[in-house]
């Protein structure tokens, strides 16, 4: 029996949709394609038709349901708070149960559901990337260009030879007597951007915390959720909960907004005794503010040549109301001149497997951020999600804008003493 919510579980909320269209102005897929099937209102109408037996899971419906980034932008603007992102997830699971996984879904699930295979694939790609992928200028911040027909010309970060687990042991002793902190790194930080994880560990140790980086941790499950693979989400959730169990942890910290959305927000909707685990999960900006880092940074002497930096709100942080903390950190950093940009809260266009299925639409969505970015005059675009960094840098590269996307922790790490 599934421990994910079914479409039937959302029936009361589906009936609350009054088709007012308030979601249109906030749905990134609709704004890019201008199709009724793309907007939240259209998807809720399909969900109601499925519940009433007036529609079935045929190809047209599958296409419309695939046109959702599950970003939740519509939910916060809906007068009745209809959770379209969760409802779309439930429909995708029903499609998978009846029709099976798509080719993309099977490929994604094969890698994120098998840690040794994922590690081997990343290491092989790192070794062979100079042969398999085309290089683009290093000044872009990304060096490799995807040559395959699917996602043709997507630019990717250079794959590091060593992942985060090669660089640190499972237990990392801190410089003080503070409690043990669990660190959920996730796939992107673990294998693509280990320097972000290294910065997080260094900061925690400086603060006096010891760090537990369990080898048994798996993907958070967001890509599987996006692909409609509910069974894999359940298996990953169990493994992640169990690998942190048995340790006396004060918190389980994340520095990937998507991972936080997965292991904190989504696991809390599942059956299976996740309350103790999800109750310890905390986003890094919330944790650092709580620990007094902002006051410490604000007390430091400002650098004479500060970098002009703007900020992008990851959807999974915005949905949880984590908006002020990253901006307070940026304003306090002595090496940064922070400036807001128009459209900071708009989705970057990644959306889990959405950018694989609909790469051209994904680029269109991301490109809506470019005018605001250019007007800001920023040289760096900071954010709190490695997935957003990868997507934004790709959009920036295709727009030929001389800006680099970075993680907030990269900027904190630059400050002397941290």
Coordinates of N, CA and C in Angstrom, one line a residue, residues 9 73 237 265:
X9 N -7.1 11.6 -1.9 CA -6.8 12.3 -0.7 C -7.0 13.8 -0.8
X73 N 4.4 28.1 -7.0 CA 4.1 29.5 -7.2 C 2.7 29.9 -7.2
X237 N 13.2 7.7 1.2 CA 12.8 8.4 2.5 C 13.2 7.5 3.7
X265 N 9.7 19.0 3.9 CA 8.3 19.3 3.5 C 7.6 18.0 3.1

